[in-house]
Short mmCIF file of C-alpha atoms in Angstrom, two decimals:
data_model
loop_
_atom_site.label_atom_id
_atom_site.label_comp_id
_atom_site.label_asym_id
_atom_site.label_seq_id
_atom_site.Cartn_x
_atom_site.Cartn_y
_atom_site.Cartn_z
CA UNK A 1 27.56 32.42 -4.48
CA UNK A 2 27.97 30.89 -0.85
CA UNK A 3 26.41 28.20 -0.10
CA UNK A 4 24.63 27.58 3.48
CA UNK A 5 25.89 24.49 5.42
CA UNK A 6 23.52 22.78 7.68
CA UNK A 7 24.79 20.49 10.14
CA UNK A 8 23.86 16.53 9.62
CA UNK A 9 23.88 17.62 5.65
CA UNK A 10 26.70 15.32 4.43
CA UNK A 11 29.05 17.52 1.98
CA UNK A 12 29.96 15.49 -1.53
CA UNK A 13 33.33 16.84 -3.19
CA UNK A 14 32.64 14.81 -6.00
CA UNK A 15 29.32 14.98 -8.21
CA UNK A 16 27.12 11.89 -8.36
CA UNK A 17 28.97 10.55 -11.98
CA UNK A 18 32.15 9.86 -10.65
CA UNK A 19 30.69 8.90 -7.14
CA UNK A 20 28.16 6.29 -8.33
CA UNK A 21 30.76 3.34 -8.54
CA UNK A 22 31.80 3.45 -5.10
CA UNK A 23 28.28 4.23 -3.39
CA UNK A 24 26.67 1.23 -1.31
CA UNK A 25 23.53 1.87 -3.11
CA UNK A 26 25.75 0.51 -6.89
CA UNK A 27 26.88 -2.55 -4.85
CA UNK A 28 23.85 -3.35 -3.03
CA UNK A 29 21.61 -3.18 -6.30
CA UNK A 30 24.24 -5.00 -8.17
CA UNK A 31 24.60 -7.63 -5.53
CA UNK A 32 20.67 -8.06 -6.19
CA UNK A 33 21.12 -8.68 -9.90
CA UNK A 34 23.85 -11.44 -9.15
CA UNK A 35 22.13 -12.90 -6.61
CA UNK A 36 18.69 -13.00 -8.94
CA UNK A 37 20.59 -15.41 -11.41
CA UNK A 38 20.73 -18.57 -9.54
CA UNK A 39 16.90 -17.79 -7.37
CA UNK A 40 15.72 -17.52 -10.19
CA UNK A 41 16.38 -20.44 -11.41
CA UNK A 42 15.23 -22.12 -8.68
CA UNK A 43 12.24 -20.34 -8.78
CA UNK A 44 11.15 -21.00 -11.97
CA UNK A 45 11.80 -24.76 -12.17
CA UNK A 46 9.82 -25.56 -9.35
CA UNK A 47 7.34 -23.31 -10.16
CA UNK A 48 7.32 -25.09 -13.23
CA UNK A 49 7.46 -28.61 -13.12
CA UNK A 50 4.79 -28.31 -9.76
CA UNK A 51 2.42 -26.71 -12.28
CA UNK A 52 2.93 -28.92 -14.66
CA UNK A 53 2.51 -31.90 -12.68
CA UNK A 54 -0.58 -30.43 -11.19
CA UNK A 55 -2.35 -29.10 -14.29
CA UNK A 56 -0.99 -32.52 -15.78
CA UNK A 57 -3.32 -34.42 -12.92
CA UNK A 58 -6.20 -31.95 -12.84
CA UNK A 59 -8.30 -35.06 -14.25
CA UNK A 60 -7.34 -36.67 -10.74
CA UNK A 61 -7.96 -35.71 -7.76
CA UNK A 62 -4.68 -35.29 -7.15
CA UNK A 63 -3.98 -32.34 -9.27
CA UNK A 64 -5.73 -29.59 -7.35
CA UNK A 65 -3.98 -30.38 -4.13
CA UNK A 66 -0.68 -30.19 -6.05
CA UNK A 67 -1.50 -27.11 -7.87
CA UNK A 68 -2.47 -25.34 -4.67
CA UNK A 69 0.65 -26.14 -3.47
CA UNK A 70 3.04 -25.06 -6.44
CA UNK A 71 0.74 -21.54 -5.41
CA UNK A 72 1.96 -22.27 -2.19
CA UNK A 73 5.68 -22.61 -2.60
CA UNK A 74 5.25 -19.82 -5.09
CA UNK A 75 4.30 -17.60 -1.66
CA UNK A 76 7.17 -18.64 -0.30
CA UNK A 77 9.20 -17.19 -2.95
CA UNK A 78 7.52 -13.90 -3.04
CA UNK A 79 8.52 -13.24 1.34
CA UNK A 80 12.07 -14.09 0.26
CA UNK A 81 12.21 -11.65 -2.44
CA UNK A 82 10.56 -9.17 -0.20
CA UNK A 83 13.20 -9.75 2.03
CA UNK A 84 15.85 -9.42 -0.51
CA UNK A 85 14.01 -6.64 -1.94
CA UNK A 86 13.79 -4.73 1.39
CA UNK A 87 17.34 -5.34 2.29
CA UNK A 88 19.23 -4.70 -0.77
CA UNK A 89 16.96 -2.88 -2.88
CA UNK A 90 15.89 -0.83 0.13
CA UNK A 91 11.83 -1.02 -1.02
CA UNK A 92 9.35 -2.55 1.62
CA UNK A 93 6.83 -4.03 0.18
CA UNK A 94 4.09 -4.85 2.54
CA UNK A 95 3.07 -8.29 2.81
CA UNK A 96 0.24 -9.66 1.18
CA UNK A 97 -3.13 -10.49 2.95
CA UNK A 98 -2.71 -14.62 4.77
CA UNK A 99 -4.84 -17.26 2.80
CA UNK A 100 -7.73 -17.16 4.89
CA UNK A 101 -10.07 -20.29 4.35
CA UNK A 102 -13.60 -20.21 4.45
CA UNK A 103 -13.92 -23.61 5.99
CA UNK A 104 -11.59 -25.44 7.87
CA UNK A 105 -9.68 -28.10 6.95
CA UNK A 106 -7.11 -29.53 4.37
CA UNK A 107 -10.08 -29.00 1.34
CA UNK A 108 -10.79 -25.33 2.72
CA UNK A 109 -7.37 -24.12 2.83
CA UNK A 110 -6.76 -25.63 -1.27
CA UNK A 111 -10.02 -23.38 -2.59
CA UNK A 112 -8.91 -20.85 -0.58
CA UNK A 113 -5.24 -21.05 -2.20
CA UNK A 114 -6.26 -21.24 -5.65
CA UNK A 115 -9.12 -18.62 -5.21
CA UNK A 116 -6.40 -16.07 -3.98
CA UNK A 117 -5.25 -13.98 -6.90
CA UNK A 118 -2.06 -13.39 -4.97
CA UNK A 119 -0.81 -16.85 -4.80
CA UNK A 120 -1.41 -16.53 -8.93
CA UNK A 121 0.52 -13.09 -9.32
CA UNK A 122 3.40 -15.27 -7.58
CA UNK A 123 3.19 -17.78 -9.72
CA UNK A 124 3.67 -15.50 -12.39
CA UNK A 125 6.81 -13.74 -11.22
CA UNK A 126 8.53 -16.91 -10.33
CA UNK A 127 7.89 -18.11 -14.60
CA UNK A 128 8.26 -14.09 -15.74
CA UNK A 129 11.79 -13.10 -13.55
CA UNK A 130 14.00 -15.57 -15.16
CA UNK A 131 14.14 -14.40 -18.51
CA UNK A 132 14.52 -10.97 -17.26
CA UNK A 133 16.87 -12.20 -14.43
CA UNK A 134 19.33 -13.90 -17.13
CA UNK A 135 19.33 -10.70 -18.94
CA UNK A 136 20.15 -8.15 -16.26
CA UNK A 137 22.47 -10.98 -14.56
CA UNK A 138 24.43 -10.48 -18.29
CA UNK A 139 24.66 -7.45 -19.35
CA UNK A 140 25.48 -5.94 -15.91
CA UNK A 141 27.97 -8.19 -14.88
CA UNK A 142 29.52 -7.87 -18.65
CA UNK A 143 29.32 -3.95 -17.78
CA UNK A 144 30.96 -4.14 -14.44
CA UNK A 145 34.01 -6.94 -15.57
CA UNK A 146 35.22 -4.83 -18.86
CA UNK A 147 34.86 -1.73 -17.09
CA UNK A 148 36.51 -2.78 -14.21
CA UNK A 149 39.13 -4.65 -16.30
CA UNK A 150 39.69 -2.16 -18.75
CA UNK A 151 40.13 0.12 -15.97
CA UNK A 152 42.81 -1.73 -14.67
CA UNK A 153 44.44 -2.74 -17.30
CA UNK A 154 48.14 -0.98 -17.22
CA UNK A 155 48.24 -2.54 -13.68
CA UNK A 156 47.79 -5.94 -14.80
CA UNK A 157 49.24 -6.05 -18.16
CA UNK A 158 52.28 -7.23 -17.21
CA UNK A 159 50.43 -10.82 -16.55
CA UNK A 160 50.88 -11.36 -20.72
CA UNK A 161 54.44 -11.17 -21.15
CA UNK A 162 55.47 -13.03 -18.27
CA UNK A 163 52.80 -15.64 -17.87
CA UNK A 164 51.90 -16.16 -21.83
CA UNK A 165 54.44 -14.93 -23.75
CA UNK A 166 52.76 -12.02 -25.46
CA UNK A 167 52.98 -8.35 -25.52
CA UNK A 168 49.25 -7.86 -24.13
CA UNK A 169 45.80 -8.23 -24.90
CA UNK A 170 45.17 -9.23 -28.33
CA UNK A 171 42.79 -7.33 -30.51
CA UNK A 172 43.47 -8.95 -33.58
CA UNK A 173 45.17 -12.05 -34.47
CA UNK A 174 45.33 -13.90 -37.99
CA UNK A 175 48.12 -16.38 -37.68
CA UNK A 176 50.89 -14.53 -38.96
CA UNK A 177 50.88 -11.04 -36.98
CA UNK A 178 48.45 -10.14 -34.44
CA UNK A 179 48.01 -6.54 -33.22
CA UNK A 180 48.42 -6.33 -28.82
CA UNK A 181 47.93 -3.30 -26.49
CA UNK A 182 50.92 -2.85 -24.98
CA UNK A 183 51.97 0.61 -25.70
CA UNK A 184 51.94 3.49 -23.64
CA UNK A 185 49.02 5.74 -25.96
CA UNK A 186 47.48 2.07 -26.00
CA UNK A 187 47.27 1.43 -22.22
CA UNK A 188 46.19 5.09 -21.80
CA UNK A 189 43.24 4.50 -24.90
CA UNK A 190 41.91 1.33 -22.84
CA UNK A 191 42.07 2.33 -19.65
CA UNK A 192 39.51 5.72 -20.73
CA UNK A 193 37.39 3.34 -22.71
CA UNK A 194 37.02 1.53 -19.36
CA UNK A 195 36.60 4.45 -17.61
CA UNK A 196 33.04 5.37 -19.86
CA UNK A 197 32.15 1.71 -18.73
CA UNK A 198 32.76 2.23 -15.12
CA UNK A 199 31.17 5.40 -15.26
CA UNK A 200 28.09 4.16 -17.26
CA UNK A 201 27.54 0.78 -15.11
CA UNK A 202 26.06 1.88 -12.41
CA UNK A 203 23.38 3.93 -14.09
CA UNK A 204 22.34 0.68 -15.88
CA UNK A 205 22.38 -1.25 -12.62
CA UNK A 206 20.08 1.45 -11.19
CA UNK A 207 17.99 1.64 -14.28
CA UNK A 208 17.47 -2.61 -13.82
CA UNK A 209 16.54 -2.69 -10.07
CA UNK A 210 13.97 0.11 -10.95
CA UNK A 211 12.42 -2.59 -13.07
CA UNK A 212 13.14 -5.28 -9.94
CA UNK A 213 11.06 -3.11 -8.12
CA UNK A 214 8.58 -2.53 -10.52
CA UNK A 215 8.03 -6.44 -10.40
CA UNK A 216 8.29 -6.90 -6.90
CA UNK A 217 5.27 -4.00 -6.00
CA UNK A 218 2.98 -5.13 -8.51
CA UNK A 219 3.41 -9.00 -8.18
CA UNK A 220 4.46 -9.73 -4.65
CA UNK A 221 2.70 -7.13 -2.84
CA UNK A 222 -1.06 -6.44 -1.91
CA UNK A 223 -3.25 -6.05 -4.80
CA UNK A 224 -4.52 -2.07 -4.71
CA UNK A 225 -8.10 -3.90 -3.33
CA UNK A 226 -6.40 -5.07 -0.28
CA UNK A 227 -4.51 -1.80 0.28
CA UNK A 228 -7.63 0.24 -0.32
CA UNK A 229 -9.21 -2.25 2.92
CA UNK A 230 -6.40 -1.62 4.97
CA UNK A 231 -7.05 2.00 4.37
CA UNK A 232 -10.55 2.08 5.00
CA UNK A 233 -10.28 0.14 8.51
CA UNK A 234 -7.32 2.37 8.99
CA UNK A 235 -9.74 5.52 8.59
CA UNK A 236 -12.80 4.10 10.00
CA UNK A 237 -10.56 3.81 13.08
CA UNK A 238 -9.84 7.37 12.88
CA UNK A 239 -13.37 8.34 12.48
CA UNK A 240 -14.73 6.21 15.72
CA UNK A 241 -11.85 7.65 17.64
CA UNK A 242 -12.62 11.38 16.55
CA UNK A 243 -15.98 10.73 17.34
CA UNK A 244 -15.43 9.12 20.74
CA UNK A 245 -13.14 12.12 21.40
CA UNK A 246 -16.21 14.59 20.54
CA UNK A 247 -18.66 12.98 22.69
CA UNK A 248 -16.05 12.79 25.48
CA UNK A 249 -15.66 16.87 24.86
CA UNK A 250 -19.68 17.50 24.79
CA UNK A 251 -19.83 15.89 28.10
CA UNK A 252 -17.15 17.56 29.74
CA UNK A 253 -18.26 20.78 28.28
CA UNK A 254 -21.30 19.95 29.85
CA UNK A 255 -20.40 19.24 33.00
CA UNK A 256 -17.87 22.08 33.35
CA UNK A 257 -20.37 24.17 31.93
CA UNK A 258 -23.51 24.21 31.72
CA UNK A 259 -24.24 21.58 33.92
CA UNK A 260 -22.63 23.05 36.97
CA UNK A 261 -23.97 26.79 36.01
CA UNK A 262 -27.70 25.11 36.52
CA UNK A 263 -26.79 23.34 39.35
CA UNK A 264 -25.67 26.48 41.61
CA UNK A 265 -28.47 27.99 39.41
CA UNK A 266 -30.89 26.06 40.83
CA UNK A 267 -29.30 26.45 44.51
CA UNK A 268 -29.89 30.30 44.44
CA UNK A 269 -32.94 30.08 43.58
CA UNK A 270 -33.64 27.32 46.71
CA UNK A 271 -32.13 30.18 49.08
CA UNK A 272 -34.08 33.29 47.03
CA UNK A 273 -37.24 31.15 47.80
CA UNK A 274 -36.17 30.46 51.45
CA UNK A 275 -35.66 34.48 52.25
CA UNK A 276 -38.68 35.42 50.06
CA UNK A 277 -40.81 35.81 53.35
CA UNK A 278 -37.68 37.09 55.62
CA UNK A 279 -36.10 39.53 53.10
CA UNK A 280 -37.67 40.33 50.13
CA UNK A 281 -34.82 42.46 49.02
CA UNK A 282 -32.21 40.22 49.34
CA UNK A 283 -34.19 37.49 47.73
CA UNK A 284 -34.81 39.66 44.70
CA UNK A 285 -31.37 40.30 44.60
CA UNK A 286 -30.83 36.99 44.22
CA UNK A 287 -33.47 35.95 42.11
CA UNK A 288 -31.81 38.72 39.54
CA UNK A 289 -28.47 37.19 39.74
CA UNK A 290 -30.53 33.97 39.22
CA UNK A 291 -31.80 35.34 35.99
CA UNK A 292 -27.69 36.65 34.29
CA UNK A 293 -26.41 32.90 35.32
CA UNK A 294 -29.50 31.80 33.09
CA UNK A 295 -28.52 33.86 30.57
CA UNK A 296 -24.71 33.07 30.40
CA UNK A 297 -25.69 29.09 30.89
CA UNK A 298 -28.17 29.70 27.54
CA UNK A 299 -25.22 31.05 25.72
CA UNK A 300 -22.60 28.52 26.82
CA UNK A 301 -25.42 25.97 25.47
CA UNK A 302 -25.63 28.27 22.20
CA UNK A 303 -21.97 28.12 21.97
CA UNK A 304 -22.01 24.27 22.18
CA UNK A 305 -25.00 23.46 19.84
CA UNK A 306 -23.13 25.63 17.75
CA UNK A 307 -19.58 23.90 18.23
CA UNK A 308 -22.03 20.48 17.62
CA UNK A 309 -23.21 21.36 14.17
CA UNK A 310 -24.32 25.00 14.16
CA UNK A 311 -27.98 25.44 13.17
CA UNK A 312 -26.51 28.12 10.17
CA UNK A 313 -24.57 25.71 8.34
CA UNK A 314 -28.06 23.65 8.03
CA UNK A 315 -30.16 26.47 7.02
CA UNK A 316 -28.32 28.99 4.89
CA UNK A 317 -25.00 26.95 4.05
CA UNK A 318 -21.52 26.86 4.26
CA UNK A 319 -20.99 30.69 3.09
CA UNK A 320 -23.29 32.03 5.86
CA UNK A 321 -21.59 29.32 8.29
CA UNK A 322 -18.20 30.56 7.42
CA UNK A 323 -19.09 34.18 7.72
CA UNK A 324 -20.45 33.60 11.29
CA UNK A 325 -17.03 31.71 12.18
CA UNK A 326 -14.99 34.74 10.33
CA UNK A 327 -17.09 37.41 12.14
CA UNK A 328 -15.85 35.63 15.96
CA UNK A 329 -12.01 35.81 14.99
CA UNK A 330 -9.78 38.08 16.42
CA UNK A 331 -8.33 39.10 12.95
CA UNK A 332 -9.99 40.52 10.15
CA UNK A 333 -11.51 37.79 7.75
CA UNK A 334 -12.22 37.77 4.23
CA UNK A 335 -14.42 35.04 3.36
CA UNK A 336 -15.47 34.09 -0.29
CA UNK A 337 -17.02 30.76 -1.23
CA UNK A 338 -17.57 30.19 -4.98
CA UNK A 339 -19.57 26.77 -5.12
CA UNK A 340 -22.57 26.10 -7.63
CA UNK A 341 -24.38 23.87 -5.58
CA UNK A 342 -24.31 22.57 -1.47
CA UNK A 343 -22.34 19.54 -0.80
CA UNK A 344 -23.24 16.74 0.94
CA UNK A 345 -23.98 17.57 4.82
CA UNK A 346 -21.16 15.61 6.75
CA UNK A 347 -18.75 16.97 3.50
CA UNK A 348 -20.16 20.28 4.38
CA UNK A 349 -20.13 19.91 8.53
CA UNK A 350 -16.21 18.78 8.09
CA UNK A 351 -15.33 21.73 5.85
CA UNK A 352 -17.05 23.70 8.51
CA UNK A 353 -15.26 22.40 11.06
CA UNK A 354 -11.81 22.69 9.11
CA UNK A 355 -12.09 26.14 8.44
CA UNK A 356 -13.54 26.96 12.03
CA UNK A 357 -10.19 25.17 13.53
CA UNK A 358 -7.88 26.85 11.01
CA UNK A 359 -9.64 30.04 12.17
CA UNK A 360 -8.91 29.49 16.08
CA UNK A 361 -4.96 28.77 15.29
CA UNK A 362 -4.99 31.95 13.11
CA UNK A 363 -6.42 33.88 16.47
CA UNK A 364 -4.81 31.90 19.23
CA UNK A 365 -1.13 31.77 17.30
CA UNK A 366 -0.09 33.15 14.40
CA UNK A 367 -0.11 36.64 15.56
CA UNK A 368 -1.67 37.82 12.03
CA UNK A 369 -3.16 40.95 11.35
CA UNK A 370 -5.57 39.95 8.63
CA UNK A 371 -6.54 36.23 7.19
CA UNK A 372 -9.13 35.09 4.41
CA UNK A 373 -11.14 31.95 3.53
CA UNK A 374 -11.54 30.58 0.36
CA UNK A 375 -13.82 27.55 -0.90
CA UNK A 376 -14.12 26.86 -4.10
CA UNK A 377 -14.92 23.88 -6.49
CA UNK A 378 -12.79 21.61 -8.78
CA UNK A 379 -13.84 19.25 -10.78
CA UNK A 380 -14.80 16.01 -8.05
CA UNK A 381 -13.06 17.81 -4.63
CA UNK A 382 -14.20 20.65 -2.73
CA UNK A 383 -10.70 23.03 -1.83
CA UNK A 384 -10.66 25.34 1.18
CA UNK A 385 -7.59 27.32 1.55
CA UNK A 386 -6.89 29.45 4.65
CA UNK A 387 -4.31 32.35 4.30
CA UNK A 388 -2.88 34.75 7.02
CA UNK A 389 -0.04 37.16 7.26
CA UNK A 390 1.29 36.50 10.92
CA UNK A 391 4.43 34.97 11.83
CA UNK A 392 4.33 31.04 10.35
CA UNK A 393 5.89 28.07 11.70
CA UNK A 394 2.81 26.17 11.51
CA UNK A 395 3.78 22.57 12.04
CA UNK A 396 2.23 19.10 11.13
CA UNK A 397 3.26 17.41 13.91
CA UNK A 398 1.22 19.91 16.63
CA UNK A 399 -1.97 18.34 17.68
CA UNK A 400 -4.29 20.52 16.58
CA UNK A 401 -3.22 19.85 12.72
CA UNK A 402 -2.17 16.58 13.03
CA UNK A 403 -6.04 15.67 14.21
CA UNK A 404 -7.69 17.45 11.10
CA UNK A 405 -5.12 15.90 8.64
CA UNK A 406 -6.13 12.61 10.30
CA UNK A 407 -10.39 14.02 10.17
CA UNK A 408 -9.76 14.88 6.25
CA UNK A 409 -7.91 11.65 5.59
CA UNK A 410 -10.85 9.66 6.58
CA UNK A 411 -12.71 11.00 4.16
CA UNK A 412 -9.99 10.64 1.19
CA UNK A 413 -9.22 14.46 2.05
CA UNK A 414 -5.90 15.87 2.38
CA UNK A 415 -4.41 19.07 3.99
CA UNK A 416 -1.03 20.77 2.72
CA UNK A 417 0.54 23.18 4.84
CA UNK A 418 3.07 26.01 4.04
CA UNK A 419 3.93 27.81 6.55
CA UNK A 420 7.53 29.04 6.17
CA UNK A 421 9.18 31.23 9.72
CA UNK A 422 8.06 34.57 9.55
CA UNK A 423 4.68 33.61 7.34
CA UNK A 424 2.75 34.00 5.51
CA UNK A 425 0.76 30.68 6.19
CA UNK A 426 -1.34 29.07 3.53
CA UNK A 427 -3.28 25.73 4.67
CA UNK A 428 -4.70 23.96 1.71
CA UNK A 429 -7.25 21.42 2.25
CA UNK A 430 -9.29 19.11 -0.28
CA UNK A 431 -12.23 17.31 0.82
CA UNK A 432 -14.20 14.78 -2.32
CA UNK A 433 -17.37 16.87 -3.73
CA UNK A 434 -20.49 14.44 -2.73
CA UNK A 435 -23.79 16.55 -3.69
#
């Protein structure tokens, strides 16, 4: 069976066993485990003996000052092994939150260092990554030399007889008679033994920096607390900017809208009043015209109390809601929600509001013929899915989607699109069930 070639897809003749020895990523990773050895060791003994001396003068003053900075220097380590991590390793690890003292000066800045459970998690890889360091230092470099060597070895055999006065490498040797590879099926034997050790290397260098990287995540990054506050600000920034976008749509709704239908409104009905004495008729006339622009400025209010929060989601929930949003698309809709109870409101205004968008792409773009709405409970999240038969293509990046992924993500939601060309589409979001 062919096989389709994309362009910027790079083509491998050889499968991944027989390339892994030569790949950058084998060297790289390996170069980490060497390198590990001898930082490590640094590491650890001043991590150590600063420790000691501090928990060893703990009755002084003197001790807390010099434990907080062992912590300190043990910082210091963690940014260069995110930096080695990042470069060789290829994992970025964000850095940890800055000591931040409560009070300033040299007293605030020491409770502040020894209160930080980051500076301890550093202090505990620089004492924990030695051991393991010597251990991957050993057994991959032993790995790499015999299968290298053993590899090699018809091309440098020739180094025993002329240099030390023997046949080859020795297996055996009692004092008497010794047993040497230097035969042809020998040569052949220990160069395919080093082959399996060349070939096996790299998958134990790989499986070691997975553990390296295990270690560096959970002990020199940001504890999950500090990532969960960088994604809360991170959301509540989306929220006040959705929000300021709304407001700044309302008003120029408004103003397009509304606002300027009253206004000429309100000058016909200044000139009706003016000819009501000179021409009744013509007043009249305009006094009914008056009346249609107050009824299409009441329903382009309607339509934006509605597009506000929609007086039907708050009285008869989000099945009647969705119905009314189904029964203004330009495609057929079915709609069936299957929920035992009514969420929260703003959980149940933003599922609203996710379906309702969904719904204008479906009529503005996908060229469907028919679509359907699902809600539906699971467990602790609330799942809408949106499915319609037109052409597909949807894509992430468009505005329109890229705004509600960022809406949903603000409130731990999530939306999954699959939209292959030439459909169908099927937009999955989950929102968290708050009753």
């Amino acid at each position: 069976m062919a096989t389709a070639y994309r362009p910027g897809t790079r083509v491998h003749s050889l499968p991944p066993a027989l390339r892994a020895p030569f790949e950058g990523r084998t060297w790289r990773e390996f170069g980490y485990l060497l390198l590990s050895l001898p930082l490590s060791v640094v590491f650890f003994s001043l991590a150590l003996s600063l420790t000691a001396a501090g928990a060893g003068l703990v009755v002084t003053f003197l001790g807390v000052p010099v434990l907080a900075a062992a912590l300190a220097v043990c910082r210091g380590f963690g940014a260069v092994e995110r930096a080695r991590a990042r470069t060789l390793l290829r994992l970025d690890v964000a850095d940890p939150a800055p000591v931040r003292p409560r009070r300033d000066g040299a007293l605030g800045w020491v409770g502040a260092v020894l209160k930080s459970g980051v500076s301890w998690r550093h202090l505990l890889y620089s004492l924990v990554h030695l051991p393991w360091a010597v251990f991957a230092f050993s057994v991959s470099l032993a790995f790499w030399t015999y299968g290298w060597g053993l590899l090699t070895y018809p091309l440098w055999q020739w180094v025993f007889p002329v240099y030390a006065g023997i046949d080859g490498l020795q297996l055996y040797g009692d004092g008497t008679h010794g047993i040497y590879l230097d035969s042809p099926f020998e040569l052949t034997v220990t160069s395919a033994i080093g082959l399996v050790f060349t070939l096996v290397t790299p998958w134990i260098i790989r499986g070691f920096a997975a553990v390296d990287r295990l270690l560096v995540a959970g002990l020199l990054g940001p504890s999950r607390l500090e990532g969960r506050v960088v994604e809360l600000e991170s959301d509540r920034g989306v929220v006040v900017d959705t929000a300021a976008a709304d407001l700044r749509r309302i008003e120029r709704d408004l103003h397009d809208g509304a606002q300027a239908r009253l206004v000429a409104l309100a000058m016909d009905l200044g000139l009706a009043k003016e000819k009501m004495a000179q021409d009744p008729r013509a007043a009249a006339r305009m006094v009914d015209e008056a009346h249609g622009e107050v009824k299409t400025a009441l329903q382009e209010l309607r339509d934006l109390a509605r597009g506000i929060h929609p007086a039907v989601l708050t009285d008869r929930g989000l099945d009647a809601a969705l119905s009314s949003v189904a029964s203004r698309c330009t495609v057929p809709v079915r709609v069936e929600v299957d929920m035992p109870a009514r969420p929260a409101e703003a959980i149940e205004g933003i599922a609203y509001f996710t379906v309702s968008e969904l719904l204008q792409n479906v009529s503005k773009h996908s060229g469907a013929r028919t679509a359907s709405v699902d809600v539906w409970r699971r467990d602790d999240r609330l799942l809408i899915q949106v499915q319609d038969d037109g052409r597909g293509g949807a894509d992430m990046a468009g505005s329109g989607l890229g705004g509600l992924t960022e809406r949903l993500e603000a409130v731990d939601g999530l939306l999954v699109v699959d939209s292959p060309a030439g459909g169908p589409t099927v937009i999955t979001a989950e929102l968290p069930w708050r009753a």
